[in-house]
Tab-separated table of C-alpha atoms in Angstrom:
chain	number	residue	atom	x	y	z
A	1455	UNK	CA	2.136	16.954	-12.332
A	1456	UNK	CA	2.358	16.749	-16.211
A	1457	UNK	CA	-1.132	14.147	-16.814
A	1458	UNK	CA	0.721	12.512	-19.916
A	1459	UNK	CA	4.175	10.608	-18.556
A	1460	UNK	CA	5.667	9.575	-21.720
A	1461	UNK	CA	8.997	7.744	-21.900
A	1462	UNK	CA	9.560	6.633	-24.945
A	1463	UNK	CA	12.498	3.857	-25.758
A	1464	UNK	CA	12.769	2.925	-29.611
A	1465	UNK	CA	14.878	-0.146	-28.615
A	1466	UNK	CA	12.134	-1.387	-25.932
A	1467	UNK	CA	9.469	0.293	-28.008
A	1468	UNK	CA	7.514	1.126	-24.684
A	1469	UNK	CA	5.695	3.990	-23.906
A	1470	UNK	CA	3.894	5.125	-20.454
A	1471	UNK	CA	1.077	6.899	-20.110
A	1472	UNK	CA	-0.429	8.324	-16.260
A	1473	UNK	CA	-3.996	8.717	-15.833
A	1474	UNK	CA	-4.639	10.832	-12.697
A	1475	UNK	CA	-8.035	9.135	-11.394
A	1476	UNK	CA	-9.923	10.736	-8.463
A	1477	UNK	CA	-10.531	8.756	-5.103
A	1478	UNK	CA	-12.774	10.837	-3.204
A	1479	UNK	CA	-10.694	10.061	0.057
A	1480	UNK	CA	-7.928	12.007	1.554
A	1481	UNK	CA	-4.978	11.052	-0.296
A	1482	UNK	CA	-6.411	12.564	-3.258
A	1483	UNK	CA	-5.866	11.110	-6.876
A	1484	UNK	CA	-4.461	7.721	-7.846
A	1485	UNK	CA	-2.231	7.343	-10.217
A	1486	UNK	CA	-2.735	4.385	-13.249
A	1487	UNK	CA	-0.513	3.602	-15.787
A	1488	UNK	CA	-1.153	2.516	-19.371
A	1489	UNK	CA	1.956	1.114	-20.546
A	1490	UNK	CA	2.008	-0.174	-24.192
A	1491	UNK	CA	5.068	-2.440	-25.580
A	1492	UNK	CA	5.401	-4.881	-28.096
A	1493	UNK	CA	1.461	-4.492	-29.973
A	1494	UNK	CA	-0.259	-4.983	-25.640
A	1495	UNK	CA	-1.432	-2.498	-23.660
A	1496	UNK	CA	-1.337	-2.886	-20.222
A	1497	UNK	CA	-3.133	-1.195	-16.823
A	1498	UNK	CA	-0.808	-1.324	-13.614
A	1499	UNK	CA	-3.502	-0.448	-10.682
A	1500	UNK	CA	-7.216	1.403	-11.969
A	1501	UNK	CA	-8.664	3.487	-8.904
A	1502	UNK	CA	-12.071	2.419	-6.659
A	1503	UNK	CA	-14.948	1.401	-7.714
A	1504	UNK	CA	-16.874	5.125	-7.980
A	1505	UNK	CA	-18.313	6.414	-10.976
A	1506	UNK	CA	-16.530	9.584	-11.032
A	1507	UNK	CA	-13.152	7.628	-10.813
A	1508	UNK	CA	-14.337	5.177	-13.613
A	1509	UNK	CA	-15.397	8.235	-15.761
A	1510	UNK	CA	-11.485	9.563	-15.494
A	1511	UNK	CA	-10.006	6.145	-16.090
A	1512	UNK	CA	-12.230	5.632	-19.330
A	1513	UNK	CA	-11.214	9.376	-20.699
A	1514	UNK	CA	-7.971	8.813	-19.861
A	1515	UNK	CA	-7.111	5.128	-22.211
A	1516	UNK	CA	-9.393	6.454	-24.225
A	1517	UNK	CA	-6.833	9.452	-24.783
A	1518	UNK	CA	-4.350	6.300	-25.957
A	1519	UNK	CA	-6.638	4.630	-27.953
A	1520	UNK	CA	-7.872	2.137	-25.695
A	1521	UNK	CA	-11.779	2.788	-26.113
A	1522	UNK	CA	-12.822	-0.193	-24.151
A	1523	UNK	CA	-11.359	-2.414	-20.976
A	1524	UNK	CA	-11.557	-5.334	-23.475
A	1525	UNK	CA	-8.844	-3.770	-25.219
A	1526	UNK	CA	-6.515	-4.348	-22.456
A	1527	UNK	CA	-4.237	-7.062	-22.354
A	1528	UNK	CA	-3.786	-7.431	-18.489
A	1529	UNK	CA	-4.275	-5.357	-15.569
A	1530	UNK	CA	-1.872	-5.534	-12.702
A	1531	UNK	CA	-2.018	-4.460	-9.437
A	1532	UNK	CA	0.274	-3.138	-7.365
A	1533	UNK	CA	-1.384	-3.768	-4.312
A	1534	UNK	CA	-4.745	-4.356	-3.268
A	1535	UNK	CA	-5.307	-1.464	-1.187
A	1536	UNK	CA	-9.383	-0.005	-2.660
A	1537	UNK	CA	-8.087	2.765	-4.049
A	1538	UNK	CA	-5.640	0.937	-6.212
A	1539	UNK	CA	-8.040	-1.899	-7.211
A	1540	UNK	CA	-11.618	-0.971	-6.727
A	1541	UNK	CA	-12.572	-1.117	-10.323
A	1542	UNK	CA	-10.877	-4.225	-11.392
A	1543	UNK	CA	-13.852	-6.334	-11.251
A	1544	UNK	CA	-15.292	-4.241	-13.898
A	1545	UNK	CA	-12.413	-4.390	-15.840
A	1546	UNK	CA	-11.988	-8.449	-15.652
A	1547	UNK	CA	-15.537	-8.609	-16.643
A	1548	UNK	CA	-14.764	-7.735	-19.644
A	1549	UNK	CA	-12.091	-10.654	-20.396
A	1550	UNK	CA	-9.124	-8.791	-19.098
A	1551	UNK	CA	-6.855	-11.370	-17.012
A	1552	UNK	CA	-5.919	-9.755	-13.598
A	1553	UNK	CA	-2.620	-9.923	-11.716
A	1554	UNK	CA	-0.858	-9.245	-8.476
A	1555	UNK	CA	1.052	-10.614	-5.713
A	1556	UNK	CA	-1.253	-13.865	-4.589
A	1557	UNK	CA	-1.770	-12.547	-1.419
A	1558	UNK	CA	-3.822	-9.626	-2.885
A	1559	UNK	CA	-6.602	-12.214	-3.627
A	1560	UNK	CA	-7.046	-12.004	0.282
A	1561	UNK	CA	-8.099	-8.054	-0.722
A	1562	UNK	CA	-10.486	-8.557	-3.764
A	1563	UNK	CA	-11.985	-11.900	-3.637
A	1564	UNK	CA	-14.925	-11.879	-1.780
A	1565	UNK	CA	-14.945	-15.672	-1.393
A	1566	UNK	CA	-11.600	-15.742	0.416
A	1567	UNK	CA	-13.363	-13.528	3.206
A	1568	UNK	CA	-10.701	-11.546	3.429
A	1569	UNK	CA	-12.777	-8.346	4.668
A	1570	UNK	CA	-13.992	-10.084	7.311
A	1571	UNK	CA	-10.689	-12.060	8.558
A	1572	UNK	CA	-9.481	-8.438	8.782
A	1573	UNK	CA	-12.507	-6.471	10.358
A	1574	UNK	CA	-12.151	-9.369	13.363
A	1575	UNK	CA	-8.214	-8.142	13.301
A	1576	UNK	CA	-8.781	-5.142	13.670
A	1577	UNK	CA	-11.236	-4.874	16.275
A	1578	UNK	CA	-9.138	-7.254	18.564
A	1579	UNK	CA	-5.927	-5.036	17.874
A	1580	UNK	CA	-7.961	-1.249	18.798
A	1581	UNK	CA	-9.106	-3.366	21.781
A	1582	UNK	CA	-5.929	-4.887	22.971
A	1583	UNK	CA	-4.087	-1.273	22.290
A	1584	UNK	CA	-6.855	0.454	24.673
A	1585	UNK	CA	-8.195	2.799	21.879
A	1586	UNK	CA	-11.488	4.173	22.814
A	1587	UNK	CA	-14.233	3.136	22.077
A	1588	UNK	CA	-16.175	6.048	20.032
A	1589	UNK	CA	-12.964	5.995	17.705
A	1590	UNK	CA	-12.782	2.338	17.735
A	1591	UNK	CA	-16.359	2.604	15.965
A	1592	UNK	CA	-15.068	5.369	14.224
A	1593	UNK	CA	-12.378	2.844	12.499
A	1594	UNK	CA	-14.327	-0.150	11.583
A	1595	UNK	CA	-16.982	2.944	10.087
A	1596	UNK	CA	-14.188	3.878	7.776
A	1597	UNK	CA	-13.424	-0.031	7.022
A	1598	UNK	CA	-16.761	-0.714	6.022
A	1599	UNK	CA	-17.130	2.298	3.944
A	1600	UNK	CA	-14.045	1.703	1.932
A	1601	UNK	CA	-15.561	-2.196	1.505
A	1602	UNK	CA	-17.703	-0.469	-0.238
A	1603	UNK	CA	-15.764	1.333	-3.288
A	1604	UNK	CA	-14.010	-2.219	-4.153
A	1605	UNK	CA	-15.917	-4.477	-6.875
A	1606	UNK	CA	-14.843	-7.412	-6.244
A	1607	UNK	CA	-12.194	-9.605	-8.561
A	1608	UNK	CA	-10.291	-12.633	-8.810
A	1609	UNK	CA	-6.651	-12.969	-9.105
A	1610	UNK	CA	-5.971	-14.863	-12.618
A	1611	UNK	CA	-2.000	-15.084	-12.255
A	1612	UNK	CA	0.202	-14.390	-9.446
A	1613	UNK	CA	3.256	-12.019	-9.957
A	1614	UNK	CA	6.423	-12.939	-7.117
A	1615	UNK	CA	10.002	-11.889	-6.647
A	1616	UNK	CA	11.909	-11.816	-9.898
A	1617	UNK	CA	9.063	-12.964	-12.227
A	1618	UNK	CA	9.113	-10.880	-15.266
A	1619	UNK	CA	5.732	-10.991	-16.927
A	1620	UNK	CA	4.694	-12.060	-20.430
A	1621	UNK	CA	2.700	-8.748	-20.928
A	1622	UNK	CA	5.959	-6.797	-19.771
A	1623	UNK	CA	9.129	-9.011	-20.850
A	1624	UNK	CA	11.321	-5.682	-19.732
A	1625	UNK	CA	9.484	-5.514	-16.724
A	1626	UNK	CA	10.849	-7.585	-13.436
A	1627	UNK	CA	8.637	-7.745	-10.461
A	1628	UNK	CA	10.419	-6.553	-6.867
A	1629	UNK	CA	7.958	-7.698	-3.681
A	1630	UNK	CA	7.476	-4.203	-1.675
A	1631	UNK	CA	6.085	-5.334	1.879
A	1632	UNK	CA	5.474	-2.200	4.389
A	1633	UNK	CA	3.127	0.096	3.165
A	1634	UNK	CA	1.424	-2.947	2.472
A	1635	UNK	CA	2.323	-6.730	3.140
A	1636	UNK	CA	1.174	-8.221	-0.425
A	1637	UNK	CA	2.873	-6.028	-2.573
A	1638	UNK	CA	4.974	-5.383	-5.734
A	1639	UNK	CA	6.879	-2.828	-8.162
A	1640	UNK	CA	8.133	-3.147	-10.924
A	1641	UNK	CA	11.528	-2.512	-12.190
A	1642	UNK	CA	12.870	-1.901	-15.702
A	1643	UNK	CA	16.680	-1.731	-15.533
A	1644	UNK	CA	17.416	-0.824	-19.028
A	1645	UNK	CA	15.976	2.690	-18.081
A	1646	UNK	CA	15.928	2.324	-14.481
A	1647	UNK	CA	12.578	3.649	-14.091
A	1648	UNK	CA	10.413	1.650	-11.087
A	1649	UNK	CA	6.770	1.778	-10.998
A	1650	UNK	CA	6.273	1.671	-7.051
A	1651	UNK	CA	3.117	1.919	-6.404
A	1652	UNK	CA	2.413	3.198	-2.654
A	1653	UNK	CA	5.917	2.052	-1.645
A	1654	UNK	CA	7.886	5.475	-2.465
A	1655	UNK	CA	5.330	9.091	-2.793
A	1656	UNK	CA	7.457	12.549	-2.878
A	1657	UNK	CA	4.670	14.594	-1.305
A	1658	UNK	CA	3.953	12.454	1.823
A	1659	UNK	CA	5.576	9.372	3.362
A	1660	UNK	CA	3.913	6.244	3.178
A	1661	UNK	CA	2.484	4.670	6.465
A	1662	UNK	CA	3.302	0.959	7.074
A	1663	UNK	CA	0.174	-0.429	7.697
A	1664	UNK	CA	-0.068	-3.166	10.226
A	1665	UNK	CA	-2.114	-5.932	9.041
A	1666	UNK	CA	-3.060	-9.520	10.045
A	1667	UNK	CA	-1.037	-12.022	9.579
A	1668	UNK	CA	-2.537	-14.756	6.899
A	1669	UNK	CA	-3.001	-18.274	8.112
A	1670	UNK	CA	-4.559	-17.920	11.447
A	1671	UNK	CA	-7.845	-19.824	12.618
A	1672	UNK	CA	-9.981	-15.917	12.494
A	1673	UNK	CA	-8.767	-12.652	12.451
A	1674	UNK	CA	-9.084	-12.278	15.817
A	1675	UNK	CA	-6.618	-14.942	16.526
A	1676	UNK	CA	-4.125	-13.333	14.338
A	1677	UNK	CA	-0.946	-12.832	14.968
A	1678	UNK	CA	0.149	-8.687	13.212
A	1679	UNK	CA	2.956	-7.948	11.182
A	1680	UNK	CA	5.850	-5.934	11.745
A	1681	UNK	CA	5.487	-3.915	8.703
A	1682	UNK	CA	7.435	-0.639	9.592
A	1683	UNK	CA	9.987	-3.195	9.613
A	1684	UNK	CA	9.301	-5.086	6.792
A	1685	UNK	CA	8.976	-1.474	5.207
A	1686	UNK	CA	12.788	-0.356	6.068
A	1687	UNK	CA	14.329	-3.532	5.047
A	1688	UNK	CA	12.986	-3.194	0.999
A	1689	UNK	CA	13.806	0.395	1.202
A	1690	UNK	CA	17.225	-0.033	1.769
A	1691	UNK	CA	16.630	-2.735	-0.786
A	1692	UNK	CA	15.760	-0.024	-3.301
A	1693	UNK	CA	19.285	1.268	-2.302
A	1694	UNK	CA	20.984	-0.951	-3.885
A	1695	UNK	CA	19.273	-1.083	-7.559
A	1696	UNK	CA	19.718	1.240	-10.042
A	1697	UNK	CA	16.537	3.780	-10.103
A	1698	UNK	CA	16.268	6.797	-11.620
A	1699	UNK	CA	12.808	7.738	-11.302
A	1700	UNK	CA	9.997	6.219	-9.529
A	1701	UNK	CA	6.349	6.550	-10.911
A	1702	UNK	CA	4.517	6.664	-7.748
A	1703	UNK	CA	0.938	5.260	-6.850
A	1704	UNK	CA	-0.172	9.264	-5.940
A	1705	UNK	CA	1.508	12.374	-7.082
A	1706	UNK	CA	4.804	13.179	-9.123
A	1707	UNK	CA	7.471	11.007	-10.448
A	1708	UNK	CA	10.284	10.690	-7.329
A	1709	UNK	CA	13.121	12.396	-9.258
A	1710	UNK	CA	16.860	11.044	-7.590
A	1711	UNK	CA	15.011	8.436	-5.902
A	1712	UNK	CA	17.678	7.267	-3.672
A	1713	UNK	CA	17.847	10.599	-2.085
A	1714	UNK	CA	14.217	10.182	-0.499
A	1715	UNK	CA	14.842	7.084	0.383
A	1716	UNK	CA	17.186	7.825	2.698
A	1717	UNK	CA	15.660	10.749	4.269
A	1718	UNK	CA	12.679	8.511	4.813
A	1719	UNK	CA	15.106	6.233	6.430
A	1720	UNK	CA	16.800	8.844	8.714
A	1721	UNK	CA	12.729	10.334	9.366
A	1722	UNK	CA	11.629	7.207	10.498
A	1723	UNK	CA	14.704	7.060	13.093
A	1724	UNK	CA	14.021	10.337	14.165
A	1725	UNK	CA	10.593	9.493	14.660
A	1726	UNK	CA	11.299	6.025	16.874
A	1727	UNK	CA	13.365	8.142	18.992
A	1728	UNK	CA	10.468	10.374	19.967
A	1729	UNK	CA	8.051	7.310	20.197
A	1730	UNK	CA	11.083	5.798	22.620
A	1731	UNK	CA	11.049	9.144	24.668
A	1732	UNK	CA	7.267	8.973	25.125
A	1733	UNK	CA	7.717	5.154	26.633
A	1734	UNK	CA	10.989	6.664	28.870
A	1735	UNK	CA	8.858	9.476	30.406
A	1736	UNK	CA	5.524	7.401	30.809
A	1737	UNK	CA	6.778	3.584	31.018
A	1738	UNK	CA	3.342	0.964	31.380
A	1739	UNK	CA	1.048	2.954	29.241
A	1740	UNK	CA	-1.022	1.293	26.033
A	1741	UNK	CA	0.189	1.794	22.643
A	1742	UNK	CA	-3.247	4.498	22.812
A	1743	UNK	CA	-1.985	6.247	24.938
A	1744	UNK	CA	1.814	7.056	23.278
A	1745	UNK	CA	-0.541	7.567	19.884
A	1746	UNK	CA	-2.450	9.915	21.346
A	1747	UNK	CA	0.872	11.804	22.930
A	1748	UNK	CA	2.123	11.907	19.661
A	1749	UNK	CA	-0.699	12.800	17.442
A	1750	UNK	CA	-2.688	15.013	19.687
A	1751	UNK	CA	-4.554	16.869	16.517
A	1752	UNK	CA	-5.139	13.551	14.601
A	1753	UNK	CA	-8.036	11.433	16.318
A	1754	UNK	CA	-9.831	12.027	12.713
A	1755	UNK	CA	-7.502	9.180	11.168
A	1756	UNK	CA	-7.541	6.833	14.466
A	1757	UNK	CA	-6.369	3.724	12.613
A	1758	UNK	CA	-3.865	5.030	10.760
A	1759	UNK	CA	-1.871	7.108	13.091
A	1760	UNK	CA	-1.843	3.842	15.921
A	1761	UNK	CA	-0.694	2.032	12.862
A	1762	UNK	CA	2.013	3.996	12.861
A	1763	UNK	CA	3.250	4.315	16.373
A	1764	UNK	CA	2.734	0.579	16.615
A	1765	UNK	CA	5.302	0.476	13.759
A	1766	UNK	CA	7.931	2.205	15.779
A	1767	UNK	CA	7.407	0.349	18.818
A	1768	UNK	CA	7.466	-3.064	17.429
A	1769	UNK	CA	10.594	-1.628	16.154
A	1770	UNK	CA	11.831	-0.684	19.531
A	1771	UNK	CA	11.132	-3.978	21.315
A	1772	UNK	CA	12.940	-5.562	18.451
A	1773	UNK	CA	16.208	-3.479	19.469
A	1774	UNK	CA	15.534	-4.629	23.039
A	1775	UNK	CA	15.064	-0.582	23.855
A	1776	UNK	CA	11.645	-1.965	25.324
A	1777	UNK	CA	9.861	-5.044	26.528
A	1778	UNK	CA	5.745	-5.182	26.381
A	1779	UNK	CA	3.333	-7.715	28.467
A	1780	UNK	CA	-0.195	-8.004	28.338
A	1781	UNK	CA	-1.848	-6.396	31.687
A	1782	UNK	CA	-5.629	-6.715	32.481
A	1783	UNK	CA	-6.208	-7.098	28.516
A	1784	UNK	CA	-4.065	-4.190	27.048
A	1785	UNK	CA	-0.558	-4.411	25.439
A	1786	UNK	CA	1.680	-2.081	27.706
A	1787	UNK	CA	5.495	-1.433	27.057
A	1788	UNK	CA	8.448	-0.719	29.322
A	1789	UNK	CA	11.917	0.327	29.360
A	1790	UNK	CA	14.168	-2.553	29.225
């Protein structure tokens, strides 16, 4: 990947600029963009909170003349997943206004208790999906370390649907739920370049991560969204806008963007029919159990591959291809 993504418009006089920044955690580096129009200069996601991943974002504006975070005009994120906003407290301390899709406050604001609404999720989800329980520790291990690489922030000014921010007047904001729930791009139609943060990567397809759903009395209590389908729905919402390239959270620019998208699409149905074939052959078994069928050599990422096969069978029941009921304390599914 080319570290300097320039495109250059004399008529928007805009220019981008991508600063690989190191995560430390296995999807590798996270990509942050310094994008500079009309005299601002503005950060779109900044990388955790580690000081080898600070260290790259500083060389990197300071490579565009940006020598401290004061001399940013706004930082938005994309999504408030740690390895997109981890340093934003840091960067708000020094004056710089911060914002996302409201919903992200739920992921930085440590007053909102956001962590702990979705530890309590969490460990009432593993338990209800009979995971066991050395990997359920394993899980909320992994949760508490990444708690750990986010400094926490406040949300000064919520981005939604269609807004088109003062920082970025050729900027419109597009909400992104799937990959995660409080989400957005951004989409410049006069080039039809779409900053997309986790929501579209060329190397690896993004997991729809299921998360709590906001509102309930504890975590515990919460009902979990349906985000594989949430995911599908703006995807073949992307479809229909013009794109030409899409500057992804991690890894290359998505050249022909439309293309992916719909071999994602077509993946993920090929995917819910094997998840579907698993329930056929072994009907009243816990969503563990089909997770484990299907990802025999992954119990190192526990959460994140039941995430996924909860995704296709939330998707299934929705078809009516199969029913689930509660048995003895785990959710089991069935044929229909």
């Amino acid at each position: 990947m080319k570290n300097d993504i320039t495109a250059v418009s004399e008529r928007l006089d805009r220019t981008v600029h991508c600063i690989s920044v190191p995560t430390g955690l296995p999807v590798g580096a996270v990509n942050a963009y310094l994008i500079k129009q009309d005299g601002q200069a503005v950060l779109l996601d900044c990388g955790p909170n580690r000081k080898e991943s600070e260290t790259a974002l500083i060389q990197g504006l300071r490579t565009q003349g940006v020598y401290h975070y004061g001399d940013l005009s706004a930082l938005i994120l994309t999504h408030g997943h740690v390895d997109h906003v981890g340093l934003a407290g840091k960067i708000q301390s020094e004056g710089v206004p911060v914002y996302s899709h409201p919903d992200v406050a739920y992921w930085v604001d440590a007053a909102l208790q956001g962590d702990r609404y979705r530890m309590d999720f969490y460990q009432a989800l593993y338990t209800l999906c009979d995971m066991p329980e050395h990997l359920q520790q394993k899980a909320m291990s992994e949760f508490l370390f990444l708690q750990q690489l986010n400094d926490q922030s406040v949300v000064n000014g919520s981005l939604i649907d269609g807004d088109r921010p003062d920082c970025l007047p050729t900027m419109n904001v597009v909400e992104v739920p799937g990959h995660a729930q409080a989400a957005i791009g951004l989409w410049e139609e006069a080039t039809g370049t779409f900053f997309g943060g986790d929501q579209l990567i060329g190397r690896i397809s993004s997991n729809a991560l299921v998360e709590p759903e906001l509102g309930a009395a504890s975590g515990a209590q919460a009902k979990r969204t349906r985000s594989l389908l949430d995911y599908r729905n703006n995807l073949r919402r992307l479809l229909e806008l013009p794109i030409n390239v899409v500057l992804a959270g991690h890894g290359s620019p998505v050249e022909h963007p439309h293309d992916l998208i719909k071999q994602r699409l077509l993946d993920q149905e090929r995917r819910r029919d094997k998840v579907w074939e698993l329930v056929r052959t072994s009907p009243g078994e816990s969503a563990w159990f089909y997770t484990a069928q299907y990802f025999p050599h992954r119990m190192d990422q526990p959460s994140l591959i039941l995430s996924e096969i909860l995704g296709f069978l939330d998707w299934l029941e929705a078809d009516g291809a199969i029913c689930s009921k509660t048995v003895d304390g785990v959710l089991r599914f069935f044929i229909k």
